[in-house]
């Protein structure tokens, strides 16, 4: 039975109009958005969702948007007594806690796509690394050397645990700190720079360009409205030109919508020459 059909037994027609049918699943946690109009029905809605999904043990209600430098949302626990879980993705396992760190279960396909483009022996720099989903997906199947930078200490703790959980020790070096402070301390250049942070990545293009070898690749993410999606590669090309770099766009695509008018977009490009 569908979630909305099950709710028809408990809610009035008017109440049903306020129900958000979609929910995100992280391991055995379901995250739902319940508007204020349904405040007195929130536990009933949560129980209905749990009864329909036998693998779900915890129900969290979204109470605030993903905000701040750490990109973490706020949640109210409706069912359950923990907020930590294990998510499976492309043969990897990730320990996550959405109340402490950022993680999206919707990016598994994109992470596999990136992993498939990577060659053995690549030296990779991952900025905005979070709990490590990009580095770990890559290190799980490729013989690579990855340097990862992340500012949230709790994300770094999860990242360290996830390296052990996925048995990729020795392939990833994590730096806890702000990219602005940490990048100048790194003297070498890389075959590839990953920038998986749609909100902030564009502000760090110059820093990424300075850390990639000529002939190397950058994978950058951004947010765009549907009308502006196609302009993203041109915008990136222009920004790189401003800093004296010539690039070649390899590909660009949207990686799913974040709301009615906002899309997450990725652009892969090769650096051809620098200043
Ligand atoms: C949208 S999350 C993406 C995390 C991860 N790449 C993923 O896909 O799950 C952005 C991450 O960048 C980190 N971050 C933001 N600003 C940073 C900075 N200046 N230096 C290092 N990390 C930063 C945040 O703490 C957060 O974990």
Tab-separated table of C-alpha atoms and ligand atoms in Angstrom:
chain	number	residue	atom	x	y	z
A	1	UNK	CA	0.000	0.000	0.000
A	2	UNK	CA	1.214	3.531	-0.783
A	3	UNK	CA	2.020	5.979	2.076
A	4	UNK	CA	-0.695	8.432	1.010
A	5	UNK	CA	-3.327	5.656	0.671
A	6	UNK	CA	-2.490	4.364	4.163
A	7	UNK	CA	-2.876	7.896	5.545
A	8	UNK	CA	-6.366	8.206	4.025
A	9	UNK	CA	-7.578	5.913	6.827
A	10	UNK	CA	-6.421	8.417	9.489
A	11	UNK	CA	-6.515	11.949	8.026
A	12	UNK	CA	-9.263	14.202	6.718
A	13	UNK	CA	-9.275	15.333	3.061
A	14	UNK	CA	-8.039	18.748	4.165
A	15	UNK	CA	-5.195	17.268	6.246
A	16	UNK	CA	-4.167	15.004	3.356
A	17	UNK	CA	-3.574	18.080	1.175
A	18	UNK	CA	-0.734	19.120	3.528
A	19	UNK	CA	1.058	15.749	3.459
A	20	UNK	CA	4.452	15.671	1.727
A	21	UNK	CA	4.518	12.257	0.017
A	22	UNK	CA	8.277	12.126	-0.542
A	23	UNK	CA	10.848	11.252	2.115
A	24	UNK	CA	14.588	10.575	2.130
A	25	UNK	CA	16.005	7.271	3.313
A	26	UNK	CA	19.447	7.057	4.960
A	27	UNK	CA	20.140	3.456	5.994
A	28	UNK	CA	17.311	2.567	8.403
A	29	UNK	CA	16.356	6.249	8.945
A	30	UNK	CA	13.528	7.961	7.041
A	31	UNK	CA	13.500	11.773	6.973
A	32	UNK	CA	10.127	13.395	6.403
A	33	UNK	CA	8.872	16.925	6.113
A	34	UNK	CA	5.670	17.443	8.150
A	35	UNK	CA	4.169	20.949	7.994
A	36	UNK	CA	2.898	22.789	11.101
A	37	UNK	CA	-0.721	22.157	10.032
A	38	UNK	CA	-0.160	18.460	10.834
A	39	UNK	CA	1.708	18.986	14.149
A	40	UNK	CA	-0.872	16.994	16.162
A	41	UNK	CA	-0.742	14.129	13.627
A	42	UNK	CA	3.052	13.860	13.351
A	43	UNK	CA	3.453	10.638	15.385
A	44	UNK	CA	0.568	8.971	13.569
A	45	UNK	CA	2.121	9.931	10.197
A	46	UNK	CA	5.532	8.639	11.326
A	47	UNK	CA	4.054	5.331	12.554
A	48	UNK	CA	2.187	4.873	9.262
A	49	UNK	CA	5.400	5.419	7.299
A	50	UNK	CA	7.343	2.993	9.512
A	51	UNK	CA	4.650	0.280	9.302
A	52	UNK	CA	4.801	0.431	5.500
A	53	UNK	CA	8.630	0.236	5.358
A	54	UNK	CA	9.854	-2.701	7.399
A	55	UNK	CA	13.563	-1.779	6.984
A	56	UNK	CA	12.975	1.659	8.606
A	57	UNK	CA	13.531	1.858	12.378
A	58	UNK	CA	13.955	5.604	12.914
A	59	UNK	CA	11.780	8.476	11.699
A	60	UNK	CA	13.184	12.020	11.770
A	61	UNK	CA	11.184	15.129	10.939
A	62	UNK	CA	13.006	17.902	9.091
A	63	UNK	CA	12.700	21.076	11.199
A	64	UNK	CA	15.213	23.323	9.437
A	65	UNK	CA	17.013	23.641	6.120
A	66	UNK	CA	20.565	22.550	5.443
A	67	UNK	CA	22.529	25.666	6.399
A	68	UNK	CA	25.863	26.999	7.660
A	69	UNK	CA	29.423	26.158	6.743
A	70	UNK	CA	28.952	22.514	7.751
A	71	UNK	CA	25.751	22.193	5.628
A	72	UNK	CA	23.801	20.387	8.358
A	73	UNK	CA	20.009	20.440	8.830
A	74	UNK	CA	17.931	20.278	12.020
A	75	UNK	CA	15.641	17.380	12.888
A	76	UNK	CA	13.130	16.202	15.480
A	77	UNK	CA	13.100	12.494	16.316
A	78	UNK	CA	9.557	11.132	15.960
A	79	UNK	CA	10.352	7.430	16.307
A	80	UNK	CA	13.541	5.832	17.610
A	81	UNK	CA	16.346	6.612	20.019
A	82	UNK	CA	19.355	7.296	17.792
A	83	UNK	CA	20.275	9.431	14.745
A	84	UNK	CA	23.248	7.413	13.484
A	85	UNK	CA	22.942	4.760	10.788
A	86	UNK	CA	24.832	2.911	8.035
A	87	UNK	CA	24.051	3.698	4.367
A	88	UNK	CA	24.997	1.324	1.571
A	89	UNK	CA	26.145	2.758	-1.764
A	90	UNK	CA	27.959	1.164	-4.743
A	91	UNK	CA	29.431	-1.613	-2.570
A	92	UNK	CA	30.561	0.891	0.099
A	93	UNK	CA	29.121	1.480	3.576
A	94	UNK	CA	28.910	4.907	5.188
A	95	UNK	CA	28.324	5.604	8.869
A	96	UNK	CA	26.327	8.851	8.976
A	97	UNK	CA	24.405	11.054	11.370
A	98	UNK	CA	22.365	13.714	9.552
A	99	UNK	CA	22.119	15.795	12.760
A	100	UNK	CA	25.920	16.204	12.836
A	101	UNK	CA	27.217	15.970	9.253
A	102	UNK	CA	26.156	16.399	5.631
A	103	UNK	CA	25.333	13.325	3.537
A	104	UNK	CA	22.960	12.799	0.619
A	105	UNK	CA	21.872	9.316	-0.427
A	106	UNK	CA	20.789	10.746	-3.798
A	107	UNK	CA	24.320	11.102	-5.192
A	108	UNK	CA	25.269	7.407	-5.433
A	109	UNK	CA	24.939	7.282	-9.226
A	110	UNK	CA	27.005	10.452	-9.643
A	111	UNK	CA	29.759	9.110	-7.375
A	112	UNK	CA	29.862	5.893	-9.436
A	113	UNK	CA	30.047	7.971	-12.639
A	114	UNK	CA	33.050	9.912	-11.297
A	115	UNK	CA	34.728	6.720	-10.051
A	116	UNK	CA	34.361	5.146	-13.520
A	117	UNK	CA	36.293	8.041	-15.114
A	118	UNK	CA	39.284	7.683	-12.759
A	119	UNK	CA	42.446	5.854	-13.779
A	120	UNK	CA	44.692	3.830	-11.470
A	121	UNK	CA	47.661	5.768	-10.022
A	122	UNK	CA	45.845	9.121	-10.098
A	123	UNK	CA	46.836	11.599	-7.392
A	124	UNK	CA	43.565	13.222	-6.301
A	125	UNK	CA	42.675	16.224	-4.144
A	126	UNK	CA	39.115	16.208	-2.742
A	127	UNK	CA	37.930	19.538	-1.313
A	128	UNK	CA	34.777	19.688	0.891
A	129	UNK	CA	35.166	15.953	1.586
A	130	UNK	CA	32.413	15.509	4.232
A	131	UNK	CA	32.217	11.985	5.666
A	132	UNK	CA	34.198	10.765	2.637
A	133	UNK	CA	31.691	9.402	0.090
A	134	UNK	CA	33.675	10.515	-2.999
A	135	UNK	CA	37.155	9.486	-1.784
A	136	UNK	CA	35.885	6.153	-0.436
A	137	UNK	CA	33.869	5.236	-3.557
A	138	UNK	CA	37.029	5.887	-5.605
A	139	UNK	CA	39.534	4.224	-3.256
A	140	UNK	CA	37.337	1.106	-2.975
A	141	UNK	CA	37.950	0.115	-6.608
A	142	UNK	CA	40.944	2.166	-7.818
A	143	UNK	CA	44.644	2.203	-6.949
A	144	UNK	CA	44.808	5.906	-6.097
A	145	UNK	CA	46.272	8.366	-3.632
A	146	UNK	CA	43.759	10.878	-2.244
A	147	UNK	CA	44.222	14.011	-0.114
A	148	UNK	CA	40.889	15.141	1.371
A	149	UNK	CA	40.092	18.415	3.188
A	150	UNK	CA	37.087	18.888	5.483
A	151	UNK	CA	36.353	21.621	8.052
A	152	UNK	CA	33.727	19.880	10.256
A	153	UNK	CA	35.534	17.856	12.996
A	154	UNK	CA	32.529	15.531	13.386
A	155	UNK	CA	32.530	14.789	9.635
A	156	UNK	CA	36.233	13.983	9.876
A	157	UNK	CA	35.554	11.528	12.744
A	158	UNK	CA	32.919	9.767	10.613
A	159	UNK	CA	35.261	9.871	7.592
A	160	UNK	CA	38.004	8.099	9.610
A	161	UNK	CA	35.519	5.418	10.732
A	162	UNK	CA	34.277	5.016	7.144
A	163	UNK	CA	37.822	4.455	5.866
A	164	UNK	CA	38.117	1.519	8.290
A	165	UNK	CA	34.586	0.270	7.542
A	166	UNK	CA	35.451	0.093	3.824
A	167	UNK	CA	39.002	-1.210	4.307
A	168	UNK	CA	40.660	1.552	2.258
A	169	UNK	CA	43.299	2.467	4.827
A	170	UNK	CA	46.539	3.840	3.344
A	171	UNK	CA	44.888	5.367	0.265
A	172	UNK	CA	43.366	8.522	1.803
A	173	UNK	CA	45.015	11.291	3.820
A	174	UNK	CA	42.441	13.481	5.634
A	175	UNK	CA	43.218	17.085	6.553
A	176	UNK	CA	40.899	18.664	9.140
A	177	UNK	CA	40.681	22.384	8.418
A	178	UNK	CA	39.541	25.256	6.234
A	179	UNK	CA	40.510	24.975	2.558
A	180	UNK	CA	41.655	28.602	2.646
A	181	UNK	CA	44.216	27.818	5.372
A	182	UNK	CA	45.160	24.282	4.335
A	183	UNK	CA	45.648	24.570	0.554
A	184	UNK	CA	48.639	26.972	0.731
A	185	UNK	CA	50.439	24.394	2.916
A	186	UNK	CA	50.176	21.739	0.150
A	187	UNK	CA	53.098	22.245	-2.201
A	188	UNK	CA	52.379	19.529	-4.821
A	189	UNK	CA	49.904	19.516	-7.721
A	190	UNK	CA	47.356	16.798	-8.499
A	191	UNK	CA	46.027	14.866	-11.520
A	192	UNK	CA	42.488	15.726	-10.407
A	193	UNK	CA	40.678	18.080	-8.046
A	194	UNK	CA	37.164	17.129	-6.877
A	195	UNK	CA	34.906	19.971	-5.659
A	196	UNK	CA	31.691	18.293	-4.433
A	197	UNK	CA	30.044	21.281	-2.679
A	198	UNK	CA	27.468	22.989	-4.932
A	199	UNK	CA	27.057	26.057	-2.692
A	200	UNK	CA	30.725	26.916	-2.127
A	201	UNK	CA	32.768	25.352	-4.940
A	202	UNK	CA	32.568	28.297	-7.362
A	203	UNK	CA	34.277	30.547	-4.774
A	204	UNK	CA	37.328	28.272	-4.797
A	205	UNK	CA	37.943	27.807	-8.541
A	206	UNK	CA	41.217	29.776	-8.478
A	207	UNK	CA	42.556	27.677	-5.575
A	208	UNK	CA	41.568	24.447	-7.372
A	209	UNK	CA	43.203	25.576	-10.634
A	210	UNK	CA	46.437	26.308	-8.776
A	211	UNK	CA	46.494	22.779	-7.390
A	212	UNK	CA	45.825	20.817	-10.614
A	213	UNK	CA	48.519	19.806	-13.135
A	214	UNK	CA	48.304	21.131	-16.690
A	215	UNK	CA	46.389	18.335	-18.448
A	216	UNK	CA	44.637	17.445	-15.166
A	217	UNK	CA	40.885	17.280	-14.487
A	218	UNK	CA	38.555	19.268	-12.204
A	219	UNK	CA	35.068	17.999	-11.280
A	220	UNK	CA	33.037	20.913	-9.957
A	221	UNK	CA	29.443	21.080	-8.644
A	222	UNK	CA	27.019	24.018	-8.539
A	223	UNK	CA	23.372	24.989	-8.044
A	224	UNK	CA	21.472	26.357	-11.026
A	225	UNK	CA	17.898	27.120	-12.013
A	226	UNK	CA	16.529	25.064	-14.912
A	227	UNK	CA	16.906	28.027	-17.313
A	228	UNK	CA	20.573	28.530	-16.331
A	229	UNK	CA	21.631	24.852	-16.427
A	230	UNK	CA	22.987	24.993	-19.975
A	231	UNK	CA	25.031	28.138	-19.202
A	232	UNK	CA	27.069	26.429	-16.449
A	233	UNK	CA	29.970	25.177	-18.661
A	234	UNK	CA	30.308	28.634	-20.259
A	235	UNK	CA	30.315	30.288	-16.808
A	236	UNK	CA	33.062	27.921	-15.646
A	237	UNK	CA	35.096	28.520	-18.822
A	238	UNK	CA	34.826	32.305	-18.316
A	239	UNK	CA	35.796	32.113	-14.632
A	240	UNK	CA	38.884	30.039	-15.451
A	241	UNK	CA	39.793	32.522	-18.212
A	242	UNK	CA	39.608	35.378	-15.659
A	243	UNK	CA	42.352	33.621	-13.695
A	244	UNK	CA	44.452	33.037	-16.850
A	245	UNK	CA	43.581	29.370	-17.459
A	246	UNK	CA	42.364	27.790	-20.689
A	247	UNK	CA	40.135	24.750	-20.182
A	248	UNK	CA	38.278	22.158	-22.225
A	249	UNK	CA	34.807	21.105	-21.061
A	250	UNK	CA	34.505	17.305	-20.958
A	251	UNK	CA	30.867	17.116	-19.888
A	252	UNK	CA	28.179	18.806	-17.800
A	253	UNK	CA	24.845	17.445	-16.569
A	254	UNK	CA	22.262	18.007	-13.875
A	255	UNK	CA	22.391	15.590	-10.948
A	256	UNK	CA	18.787	16.005	-9.813
A	257	UNK	CA	16.606	18.793	-8.536
A	258	UNK	CA	16.914	20.218	-5.029
A	259	UNK	CA	13.552	21.996	-5.053
A	260	UNK	CA	11.031	23.164	-7.592
A	261	UNK	CA	13.454	25.576	-9.335
A	262	UNK	CA	16.921	24.494	-8.224
A	263	UNK	CA	19.166	21.823	-9.764
A	264	UNK	CA	22.481	20.400	-8.678
A	265	UNK	CA	24.824	20.465	-11.663
A	266	UNK	CA	28.281	18.978	-12.335
A	267	UNK	CA	30.921	20.007	-14.855
A	268	UNK	CA	34.032	17.934	-15.669
A	269	UNK	CA	36.822	19.885	-17.366
A	270	UNK	CA	40.453	19.541	-18.384
A	271	UNK	CA	42.993	22.306	-17.699
A	272	UNK	CA	44.878	22.985	-20.946
A	273	UNK	CA	47.121	25.897	-19.954
A	274	UNK	CA	47.716	28.275	-17.056
A	275	UNK	CA	49.098	31.793	-16.458
B	1	LIG	C1	27.543	19.923	0.717
B	1	LIG	S1	28.691	19.203	1.834
B	1	LIG	C2	29.384	17.919	0.780
B	1	LIG	C3	30.133	16.856	1.544
B	1	LIG	C4	30.586	15.692	0.655
B	1	LIG	N1	31.394	16.162	-0.451
B	1	LIG	C5	29.397	14.906	0.160
B	1	LIG	O1	29.136	14.960	-1.049
B	1	LIG	O2	28.742	14.249	0.976
B	1	LIG	C6	30.005	20.405	1.898
B	1	LIG	C7	31.094	20.053	2.895
B	1	LIG	O3	32.153	21.012	2.804
B	1	LIG	C8	32.606	21.347	4.103
B	1	LIG	N2	33.181	22.701	4.008
B	1	LIG	C9	32.512	23.882	3.821
B	1	LIG	N3	33.369	24.918	3.765
B	1	LIG	C10	34.621	24.403	3.900
B	1	LIG	C11	35.935	24.965	3.910
B	1	LIG	N4	36.110	26.279	3.771
B	1	LIG	N5	36.986	24.150	4.058
B	1	LIG	C12	36.809	22.794	4.197
B	1	LIG	N6	35.594	22.189	4.183
B	1	LIG	C13	34.507	22.983	4.040
B	1	LIG	C14	31.361	21.244	4.980
B	1	LIG	O4	31.671	21.025	6.343
B	1	LIG	C15	30.628	20.044	4.338
B	1	LIG	O5	30.990	18.830	4.935
